[in-house]
PDB file of C-alpha atoms in Angstrom:
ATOM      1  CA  UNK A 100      30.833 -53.848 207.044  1.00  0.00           C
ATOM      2  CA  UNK A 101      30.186 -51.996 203.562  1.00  0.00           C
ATOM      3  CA  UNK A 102      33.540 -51.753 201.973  1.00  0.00           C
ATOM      4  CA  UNK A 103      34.613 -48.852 199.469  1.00  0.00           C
ATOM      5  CA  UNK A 104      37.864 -48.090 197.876  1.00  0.00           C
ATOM      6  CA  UNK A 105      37.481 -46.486 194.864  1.00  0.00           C
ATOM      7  CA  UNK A 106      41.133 -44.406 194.421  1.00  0.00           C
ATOM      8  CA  UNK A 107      44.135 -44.016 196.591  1.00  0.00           C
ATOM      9  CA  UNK A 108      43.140 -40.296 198.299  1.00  0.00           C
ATOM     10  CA  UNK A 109      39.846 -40.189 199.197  1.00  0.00           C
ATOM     11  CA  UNK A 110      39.127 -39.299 203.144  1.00  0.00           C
ATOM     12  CA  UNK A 111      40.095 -43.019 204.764  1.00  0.00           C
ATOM     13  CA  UNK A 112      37.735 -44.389 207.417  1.00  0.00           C
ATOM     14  CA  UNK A 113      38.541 -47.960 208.032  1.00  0.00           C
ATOM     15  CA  UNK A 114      41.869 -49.875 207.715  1.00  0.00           C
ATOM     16  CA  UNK A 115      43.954 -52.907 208.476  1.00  0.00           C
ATOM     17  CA  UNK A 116      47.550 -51.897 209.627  1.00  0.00           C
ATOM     18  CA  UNK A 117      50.110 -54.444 210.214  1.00  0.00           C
ATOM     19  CA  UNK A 118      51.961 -55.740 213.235  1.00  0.00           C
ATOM     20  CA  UNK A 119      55.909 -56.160 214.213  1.00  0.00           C
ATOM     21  CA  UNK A 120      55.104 -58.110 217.459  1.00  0.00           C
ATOM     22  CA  UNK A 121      56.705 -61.294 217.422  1.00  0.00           C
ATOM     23  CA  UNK A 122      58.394 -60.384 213.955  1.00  0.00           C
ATOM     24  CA  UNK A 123      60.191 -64.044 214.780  1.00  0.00           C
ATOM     25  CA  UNK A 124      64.105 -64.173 213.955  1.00  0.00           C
ATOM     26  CA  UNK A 125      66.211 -63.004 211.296  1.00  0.00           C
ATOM     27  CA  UNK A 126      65.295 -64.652 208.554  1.00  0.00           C
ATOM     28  CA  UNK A 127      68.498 -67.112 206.826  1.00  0.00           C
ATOM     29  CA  UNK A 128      70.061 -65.057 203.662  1.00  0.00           C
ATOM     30  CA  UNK A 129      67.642 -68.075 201.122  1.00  0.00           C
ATOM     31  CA  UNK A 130      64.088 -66.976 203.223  1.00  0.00           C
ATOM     32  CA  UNK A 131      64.402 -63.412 201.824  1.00  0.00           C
ATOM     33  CA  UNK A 132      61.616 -62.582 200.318  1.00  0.00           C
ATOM     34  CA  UNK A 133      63.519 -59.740 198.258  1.00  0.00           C
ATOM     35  CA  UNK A 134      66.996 -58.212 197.539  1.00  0.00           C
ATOM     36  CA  UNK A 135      66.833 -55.106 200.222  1.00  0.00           C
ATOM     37  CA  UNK A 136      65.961 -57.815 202.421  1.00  0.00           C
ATOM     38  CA  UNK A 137      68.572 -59.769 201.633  1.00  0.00           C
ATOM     39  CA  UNK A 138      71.456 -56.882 201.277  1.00  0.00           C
ATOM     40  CA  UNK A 139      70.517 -56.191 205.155  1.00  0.00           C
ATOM     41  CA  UNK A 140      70.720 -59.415 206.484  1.00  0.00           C
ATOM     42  CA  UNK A 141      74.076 -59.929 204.855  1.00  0.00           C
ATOM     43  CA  UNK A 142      74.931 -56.998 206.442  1.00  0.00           C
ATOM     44  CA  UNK A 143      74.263 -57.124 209.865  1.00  0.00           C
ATOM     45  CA  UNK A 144      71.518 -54.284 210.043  1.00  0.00           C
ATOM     46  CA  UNK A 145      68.173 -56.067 209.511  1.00  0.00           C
ATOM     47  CA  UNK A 146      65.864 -54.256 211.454  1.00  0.00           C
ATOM     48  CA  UNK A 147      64.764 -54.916 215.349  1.00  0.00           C
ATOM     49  CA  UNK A 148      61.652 -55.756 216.456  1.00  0.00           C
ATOM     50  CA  UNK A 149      61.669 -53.370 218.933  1.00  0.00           C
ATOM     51  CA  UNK A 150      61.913 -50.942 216.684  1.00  0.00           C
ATOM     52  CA  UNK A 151      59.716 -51.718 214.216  1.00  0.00           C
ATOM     53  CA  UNK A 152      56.872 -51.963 217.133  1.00  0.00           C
ATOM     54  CA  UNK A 153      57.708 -48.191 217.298  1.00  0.00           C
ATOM     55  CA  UNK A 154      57.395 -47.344 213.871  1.00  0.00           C
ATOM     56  CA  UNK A 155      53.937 -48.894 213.653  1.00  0.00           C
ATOM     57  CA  UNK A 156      52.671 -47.585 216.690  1.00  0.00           C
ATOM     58  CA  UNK A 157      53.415 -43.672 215.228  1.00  0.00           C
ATOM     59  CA  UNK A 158      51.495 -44.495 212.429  1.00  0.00           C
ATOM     60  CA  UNK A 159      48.648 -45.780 214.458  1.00  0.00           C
ATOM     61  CA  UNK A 160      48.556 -42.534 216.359  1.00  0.00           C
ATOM     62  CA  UNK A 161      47.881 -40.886 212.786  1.00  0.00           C
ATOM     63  CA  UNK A 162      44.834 -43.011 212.511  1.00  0.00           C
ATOM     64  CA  UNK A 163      44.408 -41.966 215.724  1.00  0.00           C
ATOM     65  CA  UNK A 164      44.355 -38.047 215.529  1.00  0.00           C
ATOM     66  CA  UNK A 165      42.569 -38.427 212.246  1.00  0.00           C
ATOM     67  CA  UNK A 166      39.531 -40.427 213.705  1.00  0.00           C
ATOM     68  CA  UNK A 167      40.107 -43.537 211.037  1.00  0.00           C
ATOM     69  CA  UNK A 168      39.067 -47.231 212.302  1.00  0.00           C
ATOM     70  CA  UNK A 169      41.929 -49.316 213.013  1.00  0.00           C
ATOM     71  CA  UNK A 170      42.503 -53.149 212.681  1.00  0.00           C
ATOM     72  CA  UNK A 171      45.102 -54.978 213.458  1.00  0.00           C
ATOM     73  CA  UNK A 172      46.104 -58.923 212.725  1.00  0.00           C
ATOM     74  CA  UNK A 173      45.706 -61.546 215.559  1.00  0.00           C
ATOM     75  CA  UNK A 174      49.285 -62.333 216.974  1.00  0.00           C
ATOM     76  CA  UNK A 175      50.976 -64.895 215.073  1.00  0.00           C
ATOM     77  CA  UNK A 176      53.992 -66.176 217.041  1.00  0.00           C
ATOM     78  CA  UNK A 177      57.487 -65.292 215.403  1.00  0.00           C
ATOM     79  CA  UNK A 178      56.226 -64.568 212.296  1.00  0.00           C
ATOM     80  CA  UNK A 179      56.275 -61.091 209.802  1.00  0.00           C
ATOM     81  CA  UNK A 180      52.564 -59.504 209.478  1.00  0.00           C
ATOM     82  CA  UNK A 181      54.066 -55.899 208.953  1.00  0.00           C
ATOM     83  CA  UNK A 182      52.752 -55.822 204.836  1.00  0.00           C
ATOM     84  CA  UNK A 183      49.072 -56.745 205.102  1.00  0.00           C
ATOM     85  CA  UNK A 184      48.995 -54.907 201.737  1.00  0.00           C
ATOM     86  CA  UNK A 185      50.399 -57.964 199.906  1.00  0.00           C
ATOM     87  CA  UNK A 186      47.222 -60.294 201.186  1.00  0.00           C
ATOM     88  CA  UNK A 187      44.420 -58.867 200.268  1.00  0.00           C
ATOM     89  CA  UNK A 188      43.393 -55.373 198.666  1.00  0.00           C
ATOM     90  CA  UNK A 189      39.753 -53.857 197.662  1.00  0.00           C
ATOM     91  CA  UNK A 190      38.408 -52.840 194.686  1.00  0.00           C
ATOM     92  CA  UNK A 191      34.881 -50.863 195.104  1.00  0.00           C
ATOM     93  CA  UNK A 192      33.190 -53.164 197.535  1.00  0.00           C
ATOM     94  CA  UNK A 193      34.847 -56.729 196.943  1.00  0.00           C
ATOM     95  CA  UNK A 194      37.465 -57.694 199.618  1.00  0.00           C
ATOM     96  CA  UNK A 195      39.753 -59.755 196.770  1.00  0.00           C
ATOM     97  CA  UNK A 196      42.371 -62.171 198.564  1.00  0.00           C
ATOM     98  CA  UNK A 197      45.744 -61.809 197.290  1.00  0.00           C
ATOM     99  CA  UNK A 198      47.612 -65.584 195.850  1.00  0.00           C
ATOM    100  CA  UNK A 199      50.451 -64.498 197.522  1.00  0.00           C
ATOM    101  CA  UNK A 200      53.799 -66.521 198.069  1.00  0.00           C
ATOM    102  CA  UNK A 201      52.556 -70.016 199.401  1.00  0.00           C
ATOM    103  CA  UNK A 202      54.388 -70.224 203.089  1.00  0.00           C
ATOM    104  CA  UNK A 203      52.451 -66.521 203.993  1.00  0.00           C
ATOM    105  CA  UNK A 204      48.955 -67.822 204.121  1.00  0.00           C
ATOM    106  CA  UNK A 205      48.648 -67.673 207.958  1.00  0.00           C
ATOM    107  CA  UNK A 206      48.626 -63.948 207.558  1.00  0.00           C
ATOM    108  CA  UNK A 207      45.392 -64.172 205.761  1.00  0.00           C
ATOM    109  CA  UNK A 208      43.786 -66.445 208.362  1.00  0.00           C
ATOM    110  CA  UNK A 209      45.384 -63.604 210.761  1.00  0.00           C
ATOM    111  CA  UNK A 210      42.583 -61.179 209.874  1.00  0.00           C
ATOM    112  CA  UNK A 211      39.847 -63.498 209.264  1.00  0.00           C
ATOM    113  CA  UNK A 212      38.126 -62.221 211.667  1.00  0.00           C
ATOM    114  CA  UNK A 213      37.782 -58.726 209.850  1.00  0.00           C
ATOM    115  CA  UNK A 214      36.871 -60.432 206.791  1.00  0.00           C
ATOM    116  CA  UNK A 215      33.802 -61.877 208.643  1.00  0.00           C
ATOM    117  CA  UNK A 216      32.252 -58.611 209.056  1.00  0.00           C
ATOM    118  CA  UNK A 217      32.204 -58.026 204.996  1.00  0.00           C
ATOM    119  CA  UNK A 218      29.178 -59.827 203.731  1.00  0.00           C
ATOM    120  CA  UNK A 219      30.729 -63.302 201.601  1.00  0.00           C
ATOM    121  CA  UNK A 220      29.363 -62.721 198.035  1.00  0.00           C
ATOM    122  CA  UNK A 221      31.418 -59.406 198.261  1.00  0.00           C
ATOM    123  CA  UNK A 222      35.116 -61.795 199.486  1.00  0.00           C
ATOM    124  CA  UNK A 223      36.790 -62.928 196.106  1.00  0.00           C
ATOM    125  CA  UNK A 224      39.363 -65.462 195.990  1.00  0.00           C
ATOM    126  CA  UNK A 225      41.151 -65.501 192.772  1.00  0.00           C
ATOM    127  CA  UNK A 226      42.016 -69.108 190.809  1.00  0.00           C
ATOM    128  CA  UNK A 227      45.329 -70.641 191.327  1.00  0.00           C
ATOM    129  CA  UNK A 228      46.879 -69.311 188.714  1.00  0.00           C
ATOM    130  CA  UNK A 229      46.329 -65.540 189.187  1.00  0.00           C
ATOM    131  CA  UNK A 230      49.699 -64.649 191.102  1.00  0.00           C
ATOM    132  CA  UNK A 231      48.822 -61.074 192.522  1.00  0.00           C
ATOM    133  CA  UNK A 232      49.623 -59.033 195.642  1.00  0.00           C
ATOM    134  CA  UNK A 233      48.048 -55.262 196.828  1.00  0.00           C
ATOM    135  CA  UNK A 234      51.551 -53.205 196.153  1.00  0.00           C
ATOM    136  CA  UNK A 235      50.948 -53.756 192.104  1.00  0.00           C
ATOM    137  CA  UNK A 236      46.907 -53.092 192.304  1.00  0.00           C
ATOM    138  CA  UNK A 237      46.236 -49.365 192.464  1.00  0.00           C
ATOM    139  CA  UNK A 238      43.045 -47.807 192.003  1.00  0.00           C
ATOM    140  CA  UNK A 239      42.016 -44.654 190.397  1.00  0.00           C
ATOM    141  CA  UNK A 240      38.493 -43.547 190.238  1.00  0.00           C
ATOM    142  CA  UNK A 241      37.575 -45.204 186.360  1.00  0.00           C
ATOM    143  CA  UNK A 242      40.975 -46.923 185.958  1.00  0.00           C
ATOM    144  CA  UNK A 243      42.932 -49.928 187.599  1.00  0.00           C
ATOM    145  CA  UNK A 244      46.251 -49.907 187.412  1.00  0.00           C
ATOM    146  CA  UNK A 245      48.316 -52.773 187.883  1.00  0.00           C
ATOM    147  CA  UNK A 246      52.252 -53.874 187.762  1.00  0.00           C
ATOM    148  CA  UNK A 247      52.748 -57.132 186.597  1.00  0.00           C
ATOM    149  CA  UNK A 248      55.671 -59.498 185.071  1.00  0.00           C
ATOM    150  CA  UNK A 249      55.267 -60.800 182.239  1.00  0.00           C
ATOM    151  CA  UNK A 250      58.868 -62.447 180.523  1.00  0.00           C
ATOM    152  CA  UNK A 251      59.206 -65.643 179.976  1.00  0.00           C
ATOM    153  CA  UNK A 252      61.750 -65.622 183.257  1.00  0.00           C
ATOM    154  CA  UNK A 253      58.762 -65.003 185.535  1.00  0.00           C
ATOM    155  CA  UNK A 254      59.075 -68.063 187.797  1.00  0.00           C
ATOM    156  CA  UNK A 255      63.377 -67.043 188.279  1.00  0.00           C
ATOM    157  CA  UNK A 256      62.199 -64.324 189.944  1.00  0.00           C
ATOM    158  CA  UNK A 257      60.962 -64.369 193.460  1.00  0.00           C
ATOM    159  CA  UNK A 258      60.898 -60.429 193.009  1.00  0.00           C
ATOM    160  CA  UNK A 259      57.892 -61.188 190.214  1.00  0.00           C
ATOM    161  CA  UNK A 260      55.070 -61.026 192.195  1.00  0.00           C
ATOM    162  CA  UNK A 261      51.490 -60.222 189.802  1.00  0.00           C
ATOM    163  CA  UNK A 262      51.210 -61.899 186.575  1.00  0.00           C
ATOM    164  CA  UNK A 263      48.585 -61.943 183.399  1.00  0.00           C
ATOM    165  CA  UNK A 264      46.170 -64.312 184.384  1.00  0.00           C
ATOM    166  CA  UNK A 265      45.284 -62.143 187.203  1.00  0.00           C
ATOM    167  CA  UNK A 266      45.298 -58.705 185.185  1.00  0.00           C
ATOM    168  CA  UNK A 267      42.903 -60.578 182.936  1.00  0.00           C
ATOM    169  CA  UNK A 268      40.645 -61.787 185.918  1.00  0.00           C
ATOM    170  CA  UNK A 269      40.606 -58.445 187.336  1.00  0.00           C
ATOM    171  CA  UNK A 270      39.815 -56.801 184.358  1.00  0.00           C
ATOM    172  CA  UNK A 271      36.836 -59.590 183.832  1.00  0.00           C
ATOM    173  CA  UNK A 272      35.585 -59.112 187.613  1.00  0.00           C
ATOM    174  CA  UNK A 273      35.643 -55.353 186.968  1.00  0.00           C
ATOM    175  CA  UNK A 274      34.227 -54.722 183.272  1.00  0.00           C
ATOM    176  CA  UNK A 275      33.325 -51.214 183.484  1.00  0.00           C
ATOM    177  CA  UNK A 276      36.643 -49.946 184.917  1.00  0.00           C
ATOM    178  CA  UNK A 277      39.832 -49.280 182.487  1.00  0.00           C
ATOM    179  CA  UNK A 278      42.269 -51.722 183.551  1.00  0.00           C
ATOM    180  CA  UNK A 279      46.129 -50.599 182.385  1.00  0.00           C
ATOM    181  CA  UNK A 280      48.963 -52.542 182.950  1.00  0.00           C
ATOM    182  CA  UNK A 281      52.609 -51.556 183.386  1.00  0.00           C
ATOM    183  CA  UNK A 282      55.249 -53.776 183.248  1.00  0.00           C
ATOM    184  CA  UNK A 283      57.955 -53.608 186.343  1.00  0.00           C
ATOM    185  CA  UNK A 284      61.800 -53.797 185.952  1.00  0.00           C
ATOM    186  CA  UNK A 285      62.537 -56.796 188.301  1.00  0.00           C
ATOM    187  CA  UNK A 286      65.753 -57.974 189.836  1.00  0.00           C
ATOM    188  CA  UNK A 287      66.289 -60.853 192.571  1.00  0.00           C
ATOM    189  CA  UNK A 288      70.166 -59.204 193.481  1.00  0.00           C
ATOM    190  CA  UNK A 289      69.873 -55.348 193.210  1.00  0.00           C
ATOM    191  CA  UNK A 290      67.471 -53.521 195.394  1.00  0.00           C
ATOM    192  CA  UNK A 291      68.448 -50.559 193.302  1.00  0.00           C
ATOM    193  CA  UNK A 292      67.506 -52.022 189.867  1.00  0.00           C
ATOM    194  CA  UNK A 293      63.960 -53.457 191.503  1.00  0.00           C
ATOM    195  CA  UNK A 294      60.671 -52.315 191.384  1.00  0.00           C
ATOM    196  CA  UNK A 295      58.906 -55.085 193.743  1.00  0.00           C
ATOM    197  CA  UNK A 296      55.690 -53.655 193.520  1.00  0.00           C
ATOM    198  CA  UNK A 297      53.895 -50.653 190.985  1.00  0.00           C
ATOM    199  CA  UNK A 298      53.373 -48.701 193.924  1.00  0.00           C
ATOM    200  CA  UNK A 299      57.367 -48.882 194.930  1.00  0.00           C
ATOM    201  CA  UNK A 300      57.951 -46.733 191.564  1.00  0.00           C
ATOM    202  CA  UNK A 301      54.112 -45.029 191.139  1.00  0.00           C
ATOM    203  CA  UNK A 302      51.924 -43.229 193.478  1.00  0.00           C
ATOM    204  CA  UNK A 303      49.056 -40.856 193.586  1.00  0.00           C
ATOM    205  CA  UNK A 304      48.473 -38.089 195.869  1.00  0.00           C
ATOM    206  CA  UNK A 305      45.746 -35.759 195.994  1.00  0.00           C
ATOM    207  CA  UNK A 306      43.600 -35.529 193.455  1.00  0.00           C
ATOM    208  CA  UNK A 307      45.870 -34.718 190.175  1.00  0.00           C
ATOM    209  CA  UNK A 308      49.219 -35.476 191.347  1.00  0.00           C
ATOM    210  CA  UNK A 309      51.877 -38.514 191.210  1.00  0.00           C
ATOM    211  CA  UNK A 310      55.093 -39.888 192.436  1.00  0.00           C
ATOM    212  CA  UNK A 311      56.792 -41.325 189.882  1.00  0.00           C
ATOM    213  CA  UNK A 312      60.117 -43.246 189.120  1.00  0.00           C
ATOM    214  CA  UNK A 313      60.950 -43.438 185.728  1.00  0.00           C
ATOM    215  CA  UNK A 314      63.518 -46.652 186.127  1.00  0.00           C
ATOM    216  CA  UNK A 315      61.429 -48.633 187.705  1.00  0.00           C
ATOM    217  CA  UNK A 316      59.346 -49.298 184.781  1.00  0.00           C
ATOM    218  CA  UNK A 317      60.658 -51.735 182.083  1.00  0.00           C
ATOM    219  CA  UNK A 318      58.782 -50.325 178.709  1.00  0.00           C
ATOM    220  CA  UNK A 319      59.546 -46.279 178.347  1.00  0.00           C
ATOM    221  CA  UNK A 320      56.490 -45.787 176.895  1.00  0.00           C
ATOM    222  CA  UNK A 321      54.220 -46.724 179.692  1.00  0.00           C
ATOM    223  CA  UNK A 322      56.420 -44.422 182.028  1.00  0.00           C
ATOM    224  CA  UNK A 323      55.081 -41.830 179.437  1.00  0.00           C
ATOM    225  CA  UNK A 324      51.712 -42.628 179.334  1.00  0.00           C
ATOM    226  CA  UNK A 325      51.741 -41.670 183.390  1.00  0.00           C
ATOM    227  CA  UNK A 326      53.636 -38.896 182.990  1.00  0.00           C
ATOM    228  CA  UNK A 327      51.462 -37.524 180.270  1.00  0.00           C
ATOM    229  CA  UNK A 328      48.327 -38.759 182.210  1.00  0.00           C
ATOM    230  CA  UNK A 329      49.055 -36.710 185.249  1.00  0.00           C
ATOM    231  CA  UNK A 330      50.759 -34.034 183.324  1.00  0.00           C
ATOM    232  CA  UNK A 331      54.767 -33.338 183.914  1.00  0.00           C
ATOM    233  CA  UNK A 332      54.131 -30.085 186.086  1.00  0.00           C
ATOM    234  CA  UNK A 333      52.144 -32.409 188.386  1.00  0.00           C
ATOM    235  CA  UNK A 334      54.479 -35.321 189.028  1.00  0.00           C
ATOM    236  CA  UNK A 335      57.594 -35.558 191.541  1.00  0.00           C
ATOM    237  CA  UNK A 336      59.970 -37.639 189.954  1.00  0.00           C
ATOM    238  CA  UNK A 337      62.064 -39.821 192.159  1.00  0.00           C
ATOM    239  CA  UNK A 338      65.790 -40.742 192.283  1.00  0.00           C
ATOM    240  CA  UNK A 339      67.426 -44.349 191.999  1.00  0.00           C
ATOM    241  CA  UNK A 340      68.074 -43.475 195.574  1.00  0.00           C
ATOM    242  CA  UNK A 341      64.820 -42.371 196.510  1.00  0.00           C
ATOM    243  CA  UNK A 342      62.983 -45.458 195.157  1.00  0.00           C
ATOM    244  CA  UNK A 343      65.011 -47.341 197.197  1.00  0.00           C
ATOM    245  CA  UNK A 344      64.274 -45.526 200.118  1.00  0.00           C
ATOM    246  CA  UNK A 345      60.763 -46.491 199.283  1.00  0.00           C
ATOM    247  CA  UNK A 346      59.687 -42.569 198.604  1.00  0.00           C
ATOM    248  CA  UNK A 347      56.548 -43.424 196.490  1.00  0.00           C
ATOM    249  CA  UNK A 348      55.456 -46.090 198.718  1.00  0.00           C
ATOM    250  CA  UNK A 349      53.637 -43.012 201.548  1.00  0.00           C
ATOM    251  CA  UNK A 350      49.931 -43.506 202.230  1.00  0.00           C
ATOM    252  CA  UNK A 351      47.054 -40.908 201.823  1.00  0.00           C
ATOM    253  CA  UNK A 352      44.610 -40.226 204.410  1.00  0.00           C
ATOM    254  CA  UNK A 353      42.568 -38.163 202.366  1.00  0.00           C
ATOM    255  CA  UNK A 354      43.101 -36.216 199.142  1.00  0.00           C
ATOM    256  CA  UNK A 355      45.075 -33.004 200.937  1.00  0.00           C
ATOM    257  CA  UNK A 356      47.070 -35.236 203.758  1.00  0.00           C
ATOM    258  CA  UNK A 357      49.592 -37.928 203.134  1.00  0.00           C
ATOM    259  CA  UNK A 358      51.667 -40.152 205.789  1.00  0.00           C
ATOM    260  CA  UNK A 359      55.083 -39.873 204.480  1.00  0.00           C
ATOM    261  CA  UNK A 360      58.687 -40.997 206.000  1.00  0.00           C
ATOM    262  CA  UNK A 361      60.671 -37.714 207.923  1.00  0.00           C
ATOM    263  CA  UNK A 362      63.874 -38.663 206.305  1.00  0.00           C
ATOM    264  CA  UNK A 363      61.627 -37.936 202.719  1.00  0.00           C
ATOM    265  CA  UNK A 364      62.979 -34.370 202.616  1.00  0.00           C
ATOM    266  CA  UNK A 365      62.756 -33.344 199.398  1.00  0.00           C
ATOM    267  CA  UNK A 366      59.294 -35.100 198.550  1.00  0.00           C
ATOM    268  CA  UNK A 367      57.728 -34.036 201.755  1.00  0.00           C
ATOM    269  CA  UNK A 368      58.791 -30.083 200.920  1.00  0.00           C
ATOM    270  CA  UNK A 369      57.451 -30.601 197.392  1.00  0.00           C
ATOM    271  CA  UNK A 370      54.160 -32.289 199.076  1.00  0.00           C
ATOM    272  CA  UNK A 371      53.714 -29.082 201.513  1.00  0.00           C
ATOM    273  CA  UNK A 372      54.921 -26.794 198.938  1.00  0.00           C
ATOM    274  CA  UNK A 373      51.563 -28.149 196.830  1.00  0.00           C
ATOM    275  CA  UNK A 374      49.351 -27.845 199.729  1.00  0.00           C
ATOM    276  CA  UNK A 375      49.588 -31.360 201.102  1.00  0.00           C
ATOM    277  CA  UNK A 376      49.397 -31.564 204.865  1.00  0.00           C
ATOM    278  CA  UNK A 377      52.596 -33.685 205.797  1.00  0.00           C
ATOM    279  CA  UNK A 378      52.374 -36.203 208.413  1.00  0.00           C
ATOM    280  CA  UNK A 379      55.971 -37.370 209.131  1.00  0.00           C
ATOM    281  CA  UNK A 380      56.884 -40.760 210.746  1.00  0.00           C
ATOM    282  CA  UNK A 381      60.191 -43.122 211.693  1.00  0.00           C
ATOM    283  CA  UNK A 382      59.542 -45.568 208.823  1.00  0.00           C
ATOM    284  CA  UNK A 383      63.138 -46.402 208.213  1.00  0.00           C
ATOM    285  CA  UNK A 384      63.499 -49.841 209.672  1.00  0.00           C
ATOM    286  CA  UNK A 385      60.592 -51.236 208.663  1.00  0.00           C
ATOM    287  CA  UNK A 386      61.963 -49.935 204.625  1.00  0.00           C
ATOM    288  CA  UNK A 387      64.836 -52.136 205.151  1.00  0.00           C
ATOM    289  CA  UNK A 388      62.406 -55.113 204.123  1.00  0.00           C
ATOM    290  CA  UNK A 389      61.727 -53.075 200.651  1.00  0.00           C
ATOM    291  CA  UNK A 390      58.080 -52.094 201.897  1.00  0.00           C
ATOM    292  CA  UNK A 391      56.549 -48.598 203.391  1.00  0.00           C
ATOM    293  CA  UNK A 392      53.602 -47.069 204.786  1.00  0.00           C
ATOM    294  CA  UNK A 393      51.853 -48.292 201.659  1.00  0.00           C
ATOM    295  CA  UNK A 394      52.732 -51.907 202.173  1.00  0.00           C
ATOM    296  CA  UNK A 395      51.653 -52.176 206.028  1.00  0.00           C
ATOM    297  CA  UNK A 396      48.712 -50.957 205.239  1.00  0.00           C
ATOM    298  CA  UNK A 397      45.256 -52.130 203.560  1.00  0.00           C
ATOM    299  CA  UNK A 398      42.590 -49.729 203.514  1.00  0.00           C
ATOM    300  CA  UNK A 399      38.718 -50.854 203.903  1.00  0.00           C
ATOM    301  CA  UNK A 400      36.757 -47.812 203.336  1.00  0.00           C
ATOM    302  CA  UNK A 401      37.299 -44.014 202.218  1.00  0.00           C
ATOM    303  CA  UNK A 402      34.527 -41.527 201.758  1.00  0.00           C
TER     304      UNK A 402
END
């Protein structure tokens, strides 16, 4: 398999979406991974397997209609492989694996046997001490973008996720691309006041245009620089509300039609009103885990 990613819109042909089946129990309040998590275990409304099956399965019949390639994970008993996105991501044609949180390495060995089609010299694995997961790595025809943590608190927060040392690697494995990176306003409590990931505050659509939440970054400045980049009159800014509902966090399946959530009202009318063809899903269960369409899925190879 000849992987190539080389931006977030171009016409998708291969991907690995993630599974619900045997999601495994409710996790206890201290295995959340994340405050949304948390706040929905606490309160009684952490999302059903059954219905998370159901809101993968739509978006498979997207990849479907669209004629894209479609990998799944092998079947881990009771265990989460909905956000392949944290395990692994691709960068031109190198399949780099993620150093994720320690206890969710099973979920790479889960789709080893994709990785075995991609020829070895082009699978990366990072050193130890590059901390780094898909949601923060975003790529944009010359540039990289990544969200990282970089305060001296990094290792309080469980909601820190990319660090430094693997901006630096990236931007070493990578030369001739710009790498840019934009530091993320993290919180362990507030779901509200968290941007997990870069691509749970930023996201590109089409070929000019952005989602974009101003909050979630912590320096103003590089909120500017992507406003300024895309131009104002081409971004859709999101609400504290919206983030949270995980509106920049759709998936493109080529540069003129975007998987988005139905409950997205305003976004998706702003997305049609610019020409976008809008294809709407049930994605609010599995957003109760603060991850999207984005998350669950890792894309092998657009045009």
């Amino acid at each position: 398999m000849k992987l190539n990613i080389q931006n977030e819109t171009s016409r998708l042909r291969a991907v690995i979406l993630g599974t619900a089946k045997s999601n495994g129990p409710i996790p206890g309040i201290e295995e959340a991974y994340d405050p949304k998590s948390a706040e929905h275990i606490l309160a009684g409304s952490y999302p059903k397997e059954d219905d998370m099956i159901i809101e993968m399965e739509a978006v498979a019949r997207v990849f479907e209609k669209y004629d894209v390639t479609v990998y799944r994970p092998e079947i881990i008993n009771d265990y989460n492989q909905i956000f392949t996105r944290d395990i692994a991501f691709v960068i031109e044609n190198k399949f780099i694996k993620a150093n994720i949180l320690p206890d969710r390495d099973r979920e790479y060995e889960a789709i080893k046997y994709v990785i075995q089609k991609i020829d070895e010299e082009d699978v990366i694995v990072l050193p130890p001490e590059c901390h780094v997961e898909g949601g923060d790595v975003m790529l944009w025809n010359d540039y990289i973008f990544i969200g990282t943590y970089s305060g001296e608190d990094y290792s309080d927060y469980i909601t820190a996720r990319t660090n430094m040392d693997a901006v630096i690697e990236i931007q070493e494995l990578f030369p001739h691309k710009t790498v840019k990176s934009f530091e993320l306003r993290k919180s362990n409590t507030n779901a509200k006041e968290n941007a997990l990931h870069l691509d749970c505050c930023f996201q590109p659509v089409g070929t000019d245009k952005a989602i974009l939440h101003k909050n979630g970054f912590l320096v103003e400045k590089e909120y500017k620089w992507l406003l300024n980049f895309f131009g104002k009159e081409n971004v859709f800014e999101i609400t504290k509300e919206e983030m949270y509902h995980m509106n920049s966090n759709v998936f493109s399946i080529s540069e003129n039609v975007v998987i988005s959530e139905r409950n997205f009202t305003r976004l998706n009318t702003w997305l049609r009103d610019k020409g976008f063809t809008v294809e709407e899903v049930p994605y609010a269960e599995i957003a109760k885990q603060e991850g999207l369409l984005r998350c669950s899925t890792l894309p092998l190879i657009r045009d």
